Amino acid sequence: MARNRPSAERDAALREIKRLGLNPERIPRHVAIVMDGNGRWAQARGLPRTEGHAAGESALFDTVEGALEIGLDCLTVFAFSTENWRRPASEVRYLMKFNESLLVRRRDELNERGVRMLFSGRRDWRVPKRLLRHMDESIELTKKNTRMDFVIAFNYGGRAEIVDAVRKIASDVADGATSPEKIDEKSIARHLYHPEVPEPDLVIRTSGEIRTSNFLLWEAAYAEYVFTPVLWPDFNREQLFAAIAEYQSRDRRFGGVEERK
Ligand code: FPP
């Protein structure tokens, strides 16, 4: 809980953290989640894959509630990757509509809870114009909120993000605004999609898959990873708290010998 929050909000989060038996000194500032397993969850029930995505919505909003309860600064979720365009056209169409309707149905409630919505990813021709408009409206609606940042990675790929940063830096070099010798890790980080958001401390991936899948490649360099076999629609705030307990049991050394303060 690094932010300057109203004291009532801070006290409530602290009470909840203690009730859960978590260490208030080691609550991650930023948790990022790969919400995986919707299709398998549906198939196991003899339902179309799209029903799994629909069921993933309640899992997501229970997790958001949990994140608010313990006062996370930031929660990022992987909603659609640059690779997801390769899915059958009917599923891609469903996901575009689903994401759009979810934004429209949920943004007021997020706004009332003091959540600032941000989007991370490429705004290219493949993303429907209407969805882009709803994203912009959600950003505008929630831009003054300070309780928690909710970053929705949409048409996001970690490599694409680094490519986009390199393009911006190359154009600064061409304009004479910087020179190749001045490029360092800090300047690359400044050109990522959301340099103002702290790097994730914890990345959670559901459904038993143990890989990063091009998620936050640069930002998660020192993150702890928690992989759980739970399929995304069965995830909830309790699972989030369990992942944080696991995170707290790890020894973060950042390549050194002591935990960074
Ligand atoms: C992965 O399951 C899940 C997705 C591709 C989409 C998840 C999206 C949401 C729950 C909504 C998020 C939307 C916003 C706007 C926050 P999968 O289909 O890869 O499952 P499988 O691995 O079992 O096939």
PDB file of C-alpha atoms and ligand atoms in Angstrom:
ATOM      1  CA  MET A   1       0.000   0.000   0.000  1.00  0.00           C
ATOM      2  CA  ALA A   2       2.309   2.674  -1.232  1.00  0.00           C
ATOM      3  CA  ARG A   3      -0.251   5.282  -2.163  1.00  0.00           C
ATOM      4  CA  ASN A   4      -1.434   8.233  -0.171  1.00  0.00           C
ATOM      5  CA  ARG A   5      -4.925   7.058   0.572  1.00  0.00           C
ATOM      6  CA  PRO A   6      -7.640   8.506   2.811  1.00  0.00           C
ATOM      7  CA  SER A   7      -6.980   7.053   6.262  1.00  0.00           C
ATOM      8  CA  ALA A   8     -10.376   5.275   6.524  1.00  0.00           C
ATOM      9  CA  GLU A   9      -9.630   3.417   3.280  1.00  0.00           C
ATOM     10  CA  ARG A  10      -6.142   2.541   4.475  1.00  0.00           C
ATOM     11  CA  ASP A  11      -7.359   1.300   7.855  1.00  0.00           C
ATOM     12  CA  ALA A  12     -10.027  -0.888   6.263  1.00  0.00           C
ATOM     13  CA  ALA A  13      -7.448  -2.472   3.919  1.00  0.00           C
ATOM     14  CA  LEU A  14      -5.078  -3.038   6.823  1.00  0.00           C
ATOM     15  CA  ARG A  15      -7.792  -4.752   8.867  1.00  0.00           C
ATOM     16  CA  GLU A  16      -8.596  -7.028   5.933  1.00  0.00           C
ATOM     17  CA  ILE A  17      -4.909  -7.833   5.319  1.00  0.00           C
ATOM     18  CA  LYS A  18      -4.501  -8.780   8.989  1.00  0.00           C
ATOM     19  CA  ARG A  19      -7.709 -10.812   9.016  1.00  0.00           C
ATOM     20  CA  LEU A  20      -6.330 -12.796   6.077  1.00  0.00           C
ATOM     21  CA  GLY A  21      -3.083 -13.431   7.922  1.00  0.00           C
ATOM     22  CA  LEU A  22      -1.073 -11.561   5.266  1.00  0.00           C
ATOM     23  CA  ASN A  23       1.935  -9.399   6.012  1.00  0.00           C
ATOM     24  CA  PRO A  24       0.950  -5.723   5.546  1.00  0.00           C
ATOM     25  CA  GLU A  25       4.608  -4.837   4.886  1.00  0.00           C
ATOM     26  CA  ARG A  26       4.745  -7.094   1.841  1.00  0.00           C
ATOM     27  CA  ILE A  27       1.564  -6.536  -0.080  1.00  0.00           C
ATOM     28  CA  PRO A  28       2.502  -6.340  -3.783  1.00  0.00           C
ATOM     29  CA  ARG A  29       1.825  -2.943  -5.312  1.00  0.00           C
ATOM     30  CA  HIS A  30       0.969  -4.386  -8.680  1.00  0.00           C
ATOM     31  CA  VAL A  31      -0.482  -7.808  -9.485  1.00  0.00           C
ATOM     32  CA  ALA A  32      -0.869  -8.909 -13.110  1.00  0.00           C
ATOM     33  CA  ILE A  33      -2.985 -11.882 -14.184  1.00  0.00           C
ATOM     34  CA  VAL A  34      -3.098 -14.151 -17.233  1.00  0.00           C
ATOM     35  CA  MET A  35      -6.738 -15.280 -17.097  1.00  0.00           C
ATOM     36  CA  ASP A  36      -6.404 -18.663 -18.747  1.00  0.00           C
ATOM     37  CA  GLY A  37      -8.627 -21.724 -19.000  1.00  0.00           C
ATOM     38  CA  ASN A  38     -12.024 -20.295 -19.973  1.00  0.00           C
ATOM     39  CA  GLY A  39     -12.322 -22.569 -22.999  1.00  0.00           C
ATOM     40  CA  ARG A  40     -11.373 -25.713 -21.057  1.00  0.00           C
ATOM     41  CA  TRP A  41     -13.762 -24.801 -18.235  1.00  0.00           C
ATOM     42  CA  ALA A  42     -16.627 -24.610 -20.750  1.00  0.00           C
ATOM     43  CA  GLN A  43     -15.615 -27.722 -22.680  1.00  0.00           C
ATOM     44  CA  ALA A  44     -15.486 -29.735 -19.444  1.00  0.00           C
ATOM     45  CA  ARG A  45     -19.158 -28.841 -18.994  1.00  0.00           C
ATOM     46  CA  GLY A  46     -20.131 -29.608 -22.578  1.00  0.00           C
ATOM     47  CA  LEU A  47     -20.639 -25.886 -23.242  1.00  0.00           C
ATOM     48  CA  PRO A  48     -19.321 -23.751 -26.111  1.00  0.00           C
ATOM     49  CA  ARG A  49     -15.958 -22.082 -25.336  1.00  0.00           C
ATOM     50  CA  THR A  50     -17.626 -18.678 -25.332  1.00  0.00           C
ATOM     51  CA  GLU A  51     -19.606 -19.665 -22.210  1.00  0.00           C
ATOM     52  CA  GLY A  52     -16.263 -19.960 -20.446  1.00  0.00           C
ATOM     53  CA  HIS A  53     -15.441 -16.349 -21.253  1.00  0.00           C
ATOM     54  CA  ALA A  54     -18.856 -15.269 -19.972  1.00  0.00           C
ATOM     55  CA  ALA A  55     -18.219 -17.177 -16.709  1.00  0.00           C
ATOM     56  CA  GLY A  56     -14.801 -15.479 -16.511  1.00  0.00           C
ATOM     57  CA  GLU A  57     -16.491 -12.128 -15.959  1.00  0.00           C
ATOM     58  CA  SER A  58     -17.674 -12.951 -12.411  1.00  0.00           C
ATOM     59  CA  ALA A  59     -14.238 -14.378 -11.609  1.00  0.00           C
ATOM     60  CA  LEU A  60     -12.689 -11.118 -12.792  1.00  0.00           C
ATOM     61  CA  PHE A  61     -14.965  -8.849 -10.786  1.00  0.00           C
ATOM     62  CA  ASP A  62     -14.641 -10.900  -7.612  1.00  0.00           C
ATOM     63  CA  THR A  63     -10.862 -10.599  -8.045  1.00  0.00           C
ATOM     64  CA  VAL A  64     -11.163  -6.823  -8.549  1.00  0.00           C
ATOM     65  CA  GLU A  65     -13.167  -6.622  -5.296  1.00  0.00           C
ATOM     66  CA  GLY A  66     -10.471  -8.588  -3.492  1.00  0.00           C
ATOM     67  CA  ALA A  67      -7.775  -6.314  -4.902  1.00  0.00           C
ATOM     68  CA  LEU A  68      -9.692  -3.290  -3.616  1.00  0.00           C
ATOM     69  CA  GLU A  69     -10.259  -4.875  -0.197  1.00  0.00           C
ATOM     70  CA  ILE A  70      -6.539  -5.281   0.415  1.00  0.00           C
ATOM     71  CA  GLY A  71      -5.636  -1.963  -1.203  1.00  0.00           C
ATOM     72  CA  LEU A  72      -3.560  -3.006  -4.225  1.00  0.00           C
ATOM     73  CA  ASP A  73      -2.264  -0.032  -6.207  1.00  0.00           C
ATOM     74  CA  CYS A  74      -2.655  -1.737  -9.518  1.00  0.00           C
ATOM     75  CA  LEU A  75      -4.223  -4.800 -11.100  1.00  0.00           C
ATOM     76  CA  THR A  76      -3.468  -5.711 -14.731  1.00  0.00           C
ATOM     77  CA  VAL A  77      -5.360  -8.400 -16.631  1.00  0.00           C
ATOM     78  CA  PHE A  78      -4.595  -9.977 -20.004  1.00  0.00           C
ATOM     79  CA  ALA A  79      -7.929  -9.652 -21.823  1.00  0.00           C
ATOM     80  CA  PHE A  80      -6.816 -10.186 -25.447  1.00  0.00           C
ATOM     81  CA  SER A  81      -3.366 -10.846 -26.830  1.00  0.00           C
ATOM     82  CA  THR A  82      -1.821  -9.972 -30.199  1.00  0.00           C
ATOM     83  CA  GLU A  83      -1.845 -13.756 -30.800  1.00  0.00           C
ATOM     84  CA  ASN A  84      -5.556 -14.180 -30.003  1.00  0.00           C
ATOM     85  CA  TRP A  85      -6.471 -12.952 -33.531  1.00  0.00           C
ATOM     86  CA  ARG A  86      -5.496 -16.458 -34.673  1.00  0.00           C
ATOM     87  CA  ARG A  87      -8.558 -17.951 -32.987  1.00  0.00           C
ATOM     88  CA  PRO A  88     -11.601 -18.920 -35.077  1.00  0.00           C
ATOM     89  CA  ALA A  89     -13.268 -15.773 -36.485  1.00  0.00           C
ATOM     90  CA  SER A  90     -16.479 -16.507 -34.563  1.00  0.00           C
ATOM     91  CA  GLU A  91     -14.617 -16.575 -31.215  1.00  0.00           C
ATOM     92  CA  VAL A  92     -12.703 -13.377 -32.068  1.00  0.00           C
ATOM     93  CA  ARG A  93     -16.005 -11.679 -32.942  1.00  0.00           C
ATOM     94  CA  TYR A  94     -17.519 -12.920 -29.680  1.00  0.00           C
ATOM     95  CA  LEU A  95     -14.535 -11.641 -27.656  1.00  0.00           C
ATOM     96  CA  MET A  96     -14.736  -8.172 -29.279  1.00  0.00           C
ATOM     97  CA  LYS A  97     -18.447  -7.881 -28.452  1.00  0.00           C
ATOM     98  CA  PHE A  98     -17.965  -9.409 -24.997  1.00  0.00           C
ATOM     99  CA  ASN A  99     -15.190  -6.985 -24.070  1.00  0.00           C
ATOM    100  CA  GLU A 100     -17.177  -4.048 -25.359  1.00  0.00           C
ATOM    101  CA  SER A 101     -20.339  -4.988 -23.472  1.00  0.00           C
ATOM    102  CA  LEU A 102     -18.347  -5.735 -20.327  1.00  0.00           C
ATOM    103  CA  LEU A 103     -16.826  -2.250 -20.434  1.00  0.00           C
ATOM    104  CA  VAL A 104     -20.181  -0.587 -20.923  1.00  0.00           C
ATOM    105  CA  ARG A 105     -21.889  -2.649 -18.197  1.00  0.00           C
ATOM    106  CA  ARG A 106     -19.125  -2.415 -15.596  1.00  0.00           C
ATOM    107  CA  ARG A 107     -17.432   0.948 -15.942  1.00  0.00           C
ATOM    108  CA  ASP A 108     -19.879   2.890 -13.752  1.00  0.00           C
ATOM    109  CA  GLU A 109     -19.432   0.407 -10.932  1.00  0.00           C
ATOM    110  CA  LEU A 110     -15.641   0.587 -11.296  1.00  0.00           C
ATOM    111  CA  ASN A 111     -15.866   4.360 -11.324  1.00  0.00           C
ATOM    112  CA  GLU A 112     -17.976   4.390  -8.129  1.00  0.00           C
ATOM    113  CA  ARG A 113     -15.327   2.260  -6.457  1.00  0.00           C
ATOM    114  CA  GLY A 114     -12.621   4.780  -7.305  1.00  0.00           C
ATOM    115  CA  VAL A 115     -10.887   2.638  -9.941  1.00  0.00           C
ATOM    116  CA  ARG A 116      -8.932   4.297 -12.759  1.00  0.00           C
ATOM    117  CA  MET A 117      -9.180   2.307 -15.980  1.00  0.00           C
ATOM    118  CA  LEU A 118      -6.231   2.125 -18.358  1.00  0.00           C
ATOM    119  CA  PHE A 119      -5.662   0.092 -21.520  1.00  0.00           C
ATOM    120  CA  SER A 120      -2.434  -1.372 -22.693  1.00  0.00           C
ATOM    121  CA  GLY A 121      -1.892  -2.627 -26.235  1.00  0.00           C
ATOM    122  CA  ARG A 122      -1.918  -1.689 -29.889  1.00  0.00           C
ATOM    123  CA  ARG A 123      -4.767   0.437 -31.126  1.00  0.00           C
ATOM    124  CA  ASP A 124      -4.515  -0.921 -34.667  1.00  0.00           C
ATOM    125  CA  TRP A 125      -7.061  -1.363 -37.466  1.00  0.00           C
ATOM    126  CA  ARG A 126      -8.074  -4.775 -36.179  1.00  0.00           C
ATOM    127  CA  VAL A 127      -9.690  -3.385 -33.031  1.00  0.00           C
ATOM    128  CA  PRO A 128     -13.281  -2.327 -33.811  1.00  0.00           C
ATOM    129  CA  LYS A 129     -13.741   1.462 -33.771  1.00  0.00           C
ATOM    130  CA  ARG A 130     -16.683   1.179 -31.378  1.00  0.00           C
ATOM    131  CA  LEU A 131     -14.607  -0.747 -28.879  1.00  0.00           C
ATOM    132  CA  LEU A 132     -11.866   1.899 -29.094  1.00  0.00           C
ATOM    133  CA  ARG A 133     -14.487   4.565 -28.436  1.00  0.00           C
ATOM    134  CA  HIS A 134     -15.751   2.687 -25.346  1.00  0.00           C
ATOM    135  CA  MET A 135     -12.177   2.344 -24.125  1.00  0.00           C
ATOM    136  CA  ASP A 136     -11.630   6.084 -24.514  1.00  0.00           C
ATOM    137  CA  GLU A 137     -14.899   6.839 -22.715  1.00  0.00           C
ATOM    138  CA  SER A 138     -13.906   4.524 -19.849  1.00  0.00           C
ATOM    139  CA  ILE A 139     -10.506   6.234 -19.557  1.00  0.00           C
ATOM    140  CA  GLU A 140     -12.155   9.658 -19.545  1.00  0.00           C
ATOM    141  CA  LEU A 141     -14.837   8.632 -17.016  1.00  0.00           C
ATOM    142  CA  THR A 142     -12.366   7.217 -14.503  1.00  0.00           C
ATOM    143  CA  LYS A 143      -9.297   9.396 -15.090  1.00  0.00           C
ATOM    144  CA  LYS A 144      -9.476  11.252 -11.758  1.00  0.00           C
ATOM    145  CA  ASN A 145      -9.803   8.103  -9.641  1.00  0.00           C
ATOM    146  CA  THR A 146      -6.924   7.257  -7.338  1.00  0.00           C
ATOM    147  CA  ARG A 147      -7.944   4.176  -5.359  1.00  0.00           C
ATOM    148  CA  MET A 148      -6.592   1.544  -7.769  1.00  0.00           C
ATOM    149  CA  ASP A 149      -5.407   1.363 -11.378  1.00  0.00           C
ATOM    150  CA  PHE A 150      -7.058  -1.379 -13.404  1.00  0.00           C
ATOM    151  CA  VAL A 151      -5.042  -1.989 -16.558  1.00  0.00           C
ATOM    152  CA  ILE A 152      -6.731  -3.983 -19.278  1.00  0.00           C
ATOM    153  CA  ALA A 153      -4.185  -5.457 -21.670  1.00  0.00           C
ATOM    154  CA  PHE A 154      -6.044  -5.609 -24.956  1.00  0.00           C
ATOM    155  CA  ASN A 155      -4.459  -6.462 -28.308  1.00  0.00           C
ATOM    156  CA  TYR A 156      -1.384  -6.577 -26.127  1.00  0.00           C
ATOM    157  CA  GLY A 157       1.886  -8.375 -26.793  1.00  0.00           C
ATOM    158  CA  GLY A 158       5.082  -7.870 -24.817  1.00  0.00           C
ATOM    159  CA  ARG A 159       7.247  -7.972 -27.943  1.00  0.00           C
ATOM    160  CA  ALA A 160       4.926  -5.586 -29.797  1.00  0.00           C
ATOM    161  CA  GLU A 161       5.193  -3.193 -26.825  1.00  0.00           C
ATOM    162  CA  ILE A 162       8.994  -3.280 -27.001  1.00  0.00           C
ATOM    163  CA  VAL A 163       8.883  -2.811 -30.803  1.00  0.00           C
ATOM    164  CA  ASP A 164       6.618   0.224 -30.320  1.00  0.00           C
ATOM    165  CA  ALA A 165       9.018   1.674 -27.737  1.00  0.00           C
ATOM    166  CA  VAL A 166      11.979   1.138 -30.083  1.00  0.00           C
ATOM    167  CA  ARG A 167      10.115   2.877 -32.909  1.00  0.00           C
ATOM    168  CA  LYS A 168       9.461   5.943 -30.742  1.00  0.00           C
ATOM    169  CA  ILE A 169      13.079   6.074 -29.601  1.00  0.00           C
ATOM    170  CA  ALA A 170      14.341   5.633 -33.186  1.00  0.00           C
ATOM    171  CA  SER A 171      12.213   8.542 -34.289  1.00  0.00           C
ATOM    172  CA  ASP A 172      13.598  10.650 -31.398  1.00  0.00           C
ATOM    173  CA  VAL A 173      17.109   9.751 -32.600  1.00  0.00           C
ATOM    174  CA  ALA A 174      16.194  10.701 -36.175  1.00  0.00           C
ATOM    175  CA  ASP A 175      14.822  14.061 -34.926  1.00  0.00           C
ATOM    176  CA  GLY A 176      18.022  14.671 -32.985  1.00  0.00           C
ATOM    177  CA  ALA A 177      16.076  14.640 -29.668  1.00  0.00           C
ATOM    178  CA  THR A 178      18.356  11.881 -28.364  1.00  0.00           C
ATOM    179  CA  SER A 179      21.368   9.864 -29.475  1.00  0.00           C
ATOM    180  CA  PRO A 180      22.066   6.083 -29.452  1.00  0.00           C
ATOM    181  CA  GLU A 181      24.561   6.395 -26.552  1.00  0.00           C
ATOM    182  CA  LYS A 182      21.862   7.952 -24.371  1.00  0.00           C
ATOM    183  CA  ILE A 183      19.507   4.978 -24.750  1.00  0.00           C
ATOM    184  CA  ASP A 184      19.438   2.947 -21.561  1.00  0.00           C
ATOM    185  CA  GLU A 185      16.984   0.769 -19.603  1.00  0.00           C
ATOM    186  CA  LYS A 186      15.311   3.828 -18.086  1.00  0.00           C
ATOM    187  CA  SER A 187      14.677   5.448 -21.454  1.00  0.00           C
ATOM    188  CA  ILE A 188      13.237   2.222 -22.878  1.00  0.00           C
ATOM    189  CA  ALA A 189      10.960   1.838 -19.817  1.00  0.00           C
ATOM    190  CA  ARG A 190       9.793   5.447 -20.310  1.00  0.00           C
ATOM    191  CA  HIS A 191       8.576   4.571 -23.815  1.00  0.00           C
ATOM    192  CA  LEU A 192       6.457   1.548 -22.830  1.00  0.00           C
ATOM    193  CA  TYR A 193       2.651   1.857 -22.886  1.00  0.00           C
ATOM    194  CA  HIS A 194       2.251   2.865 -19.216  1.00  0.00           C
ATOM    195  CA  PRO A 195       5.513   4.110 -17.736  1.00  0.00           C
ATOM    196  CA  GLU A 196       3.591   5.676 -14.834  1.00  0.00           C
ATOM    197  CA  VAL A 197       2.436   2.255 -13.573  1.00  0.00           C
ATOM    198  CA  PRO A 198       4.875   0.442 -11.250  1.00  0.00           C
ATOM    199  CA  GLU A 199       6.300  -2.840 -12.554  1.00  0.00           C
ATOM    200  CA  PRO A 200       4.325  -5.917 -11.477  1.00  0.00           C
ATOM    201  CA  ASP A 201       5.606  -7.608  -8.326  1.00  0.00           C
ATOM    202  CA  LEU A 202       3.483 -10.698  -8.867  1.00  0.00           C
ATOM    203  CA  VAL A 203       2.209 -12.344 -12.046  1.00  0.00           C
ATOM    204  CA  ILE A 204      -0.468 -15.012 -11.645  1.00  0.00           C
ATOM    205  CA  ARG A 205      -1.375 -17.456 -14.399  1.00  0.00           C
ATOM    206  CA  THR A 206      -4.330 -19.785 -14.078  1.00  0.00           C
ATOM    207  CA  SER A 207      -5.119 -23.149 -15.721  1.00  0.00           C
ATOM    208  CA  GLY A 208      -1.836 -24.927 -15.050  1.00  0.00           C
ATOM    209  CA  GLU A 209       0.034 -23.491 -18.057  1.00  0.00           C
ATOM    210  CA  ILE A 210       3.577 -22.604 -17.070  1.00  0.00           C
ATOM    211  CA  ARG A 211       4.728 -19.973 -19.540  1.00  0.00           C
ATOM    212  CA  THR A 212       4.701 -16.197 -19.910  1.00  0.00           C
ATOM    213  CA  SER A 213       2.994 -16.045 -23.353  1.00  0.00           C
ATOM    214  CA  ASN A 214       4.439 -12.652 -24.262  1.00  0.00           C
ATOM    215  CA  PHE A 215       2.852 -10.896 -21.237  1.00  0.00           C
ATOM    216  CA  LEU A 216       4.671  -7.868 -19.774  1.00  0.00           C
ATOM    217  CA  LEU A 217       8.044  -9.132 -21.018  1.00  0.00           C
ATOM    218  CA  TRP A 218       9.965  -6.035 -20.010  1.00  0.00           C
ATOM    219  CA  GLU A 219       7.994  -5.044 -16.920  1.00  0.00           C
ATOM    220  CA  ALA A 220       7.908  -8.488 -15.272  1.00  0.00           C
ATOM    221  CA  ALA A 221      11.691  -8.978 -15.374  1.00  0.00           C
ATOM    222  CA  TYR A 222      11.831  -9.221 -11.564  1.00  0.00           C
ATOM    223  CA  ALA A 223       8.269 -10.315 -10.841  1.00  0.00           C
ATOM    224  CA  GLU A 224       7.436 -13.428  -8.865  1.00  0.00           C
ATOM    225  CA  TYR A 225       5.265 -15.898 -10.787  1.00  0.00           C
ATOM    226  CA  VAL A 226       2.504 -17.966  -9.228  1.00  0.00           C
ATOM    227  CA  PHE A 227       0.993 -20.669 -11.435  1.00  0.00           C
ATOM    228  CA  THR A 228      -2.247 -22.253 -10.293  1.00  0.00           C
ATOM    229  CA  PRO A 229      -4.143 -25.184 -11.824  1.00  0.00           C
ATOM    230  CA  VAL A 230      -7.457 -23.398 -11.185  1.00  0.00           C
ATOM    231  CA  LEU A 231      -9.261 -22.529 -14.443  1.00  0.00           C
ATOM    232  CA  TRP A 232     -10.027 -18.814 -14.720  1.00  0.00           C
ATOM    233  CA  PRO A 233     -13.836 -19.024 -14.227  1.00  0.00           C
ATOM    234  CA  ASP A 234     -13.171 -20.746 -10.841  1.00  0.00           C
ATOM    235  CA  PHE A 235     -10.733 -18.043  -9.713  1.00  0.00           C
ATOM    236  CA  ASN A 236     -11.865 -15.533  -7.090  1.00  0.00           C
ATOM    237  CA  ARG A 237     -10.577 -13.174  -4.406  1.00  0.00           C
ATOM    238  CA  GLU A 238      -9.639 -16.085  -2.105  1.00  0.00           C
ATOM    239  CA  GLN A 239      -7.358 -17.447  -4.829  1.00  0.00           C
ATOM    240  CA  LEU A 240      -5.849 -13.983  -5.217  1.00  0.00           C
ATOM    241  CA  PHE A 241      -5.124 -13.842  -1.477  1.00  0.00           C
ATOM    242  CA  ALA A 242      -3.603 -17.350  -1.618  1.00  0.00           C
ATOM    243  CA  ALA A 243      -1.308 -16.264  -4.477  1.00  0.00           C
ATOM    244  CA  ILE A 244      -0.246 -13.238  -2.422  1.00  0.00           C
ATOM    245  CA  ALA A 245       0.498 -15.499   0.567  1.00  0.00           C
ATOM    246  CA  GLU A 246       2.696 -17.602  -1.736  1.00  0.00           C
ATOM    247  CA  TYR A 247       4.383 -14.409  -3.001  1.00  0.00           C
ATOM    248  CA  GLN A 248       5.065 -13.365   0.584  1.00  0.00           C
ATOM    249  CA  SER A 249       6.781 -16.670   1.277  1.00  0.00           C
ATOM    250  CA  ARG A 250       9.315 -16.012  -1.503  1.00  0.00           C
ATOM    251  CA  ASP A 251      12.662 -14.343  -1.012  1.00  0.00           C
ATOM    252  CA  ARG A 252      12.962 -11.519  -3.561  1.00  0.00           C
ATOM    253  CA  ARG A 253      16.585 -10.732  -4.172  1.00  0.00           C
ATOM    254  CA  PHE A 254      16.569  -8.853  -7.483  1.00  0.00           C
ATOM    255  CA  GLY A 255      19.861 -10.525  -8.376  1.00  0.00           C
ATOM    256  CA  GLY A 256      21.450  -9.436  -5.106  1.00  0.00           C
ATOM    257  CA  VAL A 257      21.538 -11.090  -1.711  1.00  0.00           C
ATOM    258  CA  GLU A 258      19.040  -9.020   0.231  1.00  0.00           C
ATOM    259  CA  GLU A 259      15.406  -8.049  -0.321  1.00  0.00           C
ATOM    260  CA  ARG A 260      15.108  -4.594  -1.904  1.00  0.00           C
ATOM    261  CA  LYS A 261      13.342  -2.221   0.453  1.00  0.00           C
TER     262      LYS A 261
HETATM  263  C1  FPP B   1      -8.317 -17.201 -21.907  1.00  0.00           C
HETATM  264  O1  FPP B   1      -9.026 -18.425 -21.866  1.00  0.00           O
HETATM  265  C2  FPP B   1      -9.182 -16.026 -21.706  1.00  0.00           C
HETATM  266  C3  FPP B   1      -9.417 -15.040 -22.625  1.00  0.00           C
HETATM  267  C4  FPP B   1      -8.836 -15.053 -23.986  1.00  0.00           C
HETATM  268  C5  FPP B   1     -10.303 -13.892 -22.383  1.00  0.00           C
HETATM  269  C6  FPP B   1     -10.572 -13.539 -20.939  1.00  0.00           C
HETATM  270  C7  FPP B   1     -11.299 -12.252 -20.862  1.00  0.00           C
HETATM  271  C8  FPP B   1     -12.150 -11.888 -19.875  1.00  0.00           C
HETATM  272  C9  FPP B   1     -12.496 -12.781 -18.735  1.00  0.00           C
HETATM  273  C10 FPP B   1     -12.789 -10.543 -19.922  1.00  0.00           C
HETATM  274  C11 FPP B   1     -11.820  -9.417 -19.761  1.00  0.00           C
HETATM  275  C12 FPP B   1     -12.359  -8.174 -20.319  1.00  0.00           C
HETATM  276  C13 FPP B   1     -12.147  -6.893 -19.848  1.00  0.00           C
HETATM  277  C14 FPP B   1     -12.649  -5.770 -20.665  1.00  0.00           C
HETATM  278  C15 FPP B   1     -11.495  -6.619 -18.577  1.00  0.00           C
HETATM  279  P1  FPP B   1      -8.806 -19.446 -23.088  1.00  0.00           P
HETATM  280  O2  FPP B   1      -9.896 -19.218 -24.090  1.00  0.00           O
HETATM  281  O3  FPP B   1      -7.418 -19.280 -23.612  1.00  0.00           O
HETATM  282  O4  FPP B   1      -8.992 -20.819 -22.386  1.00  0.00           O
HETATM  283  P2  FPP B   1      -8.324 -22.208 -22.847  1.00  0.00           P
HETATM  284  O5  FPP B   1      -6.840 -22.037 -22.619  1.00  0.00           O
HETATM  285  O6  FPP B   1      -8.957 -23.193 -21.934  1.00  0.00           O
HETATM  286  O7  FPP B   1      -8.671 -22.406 -24.284  1.00  0.00           O
END
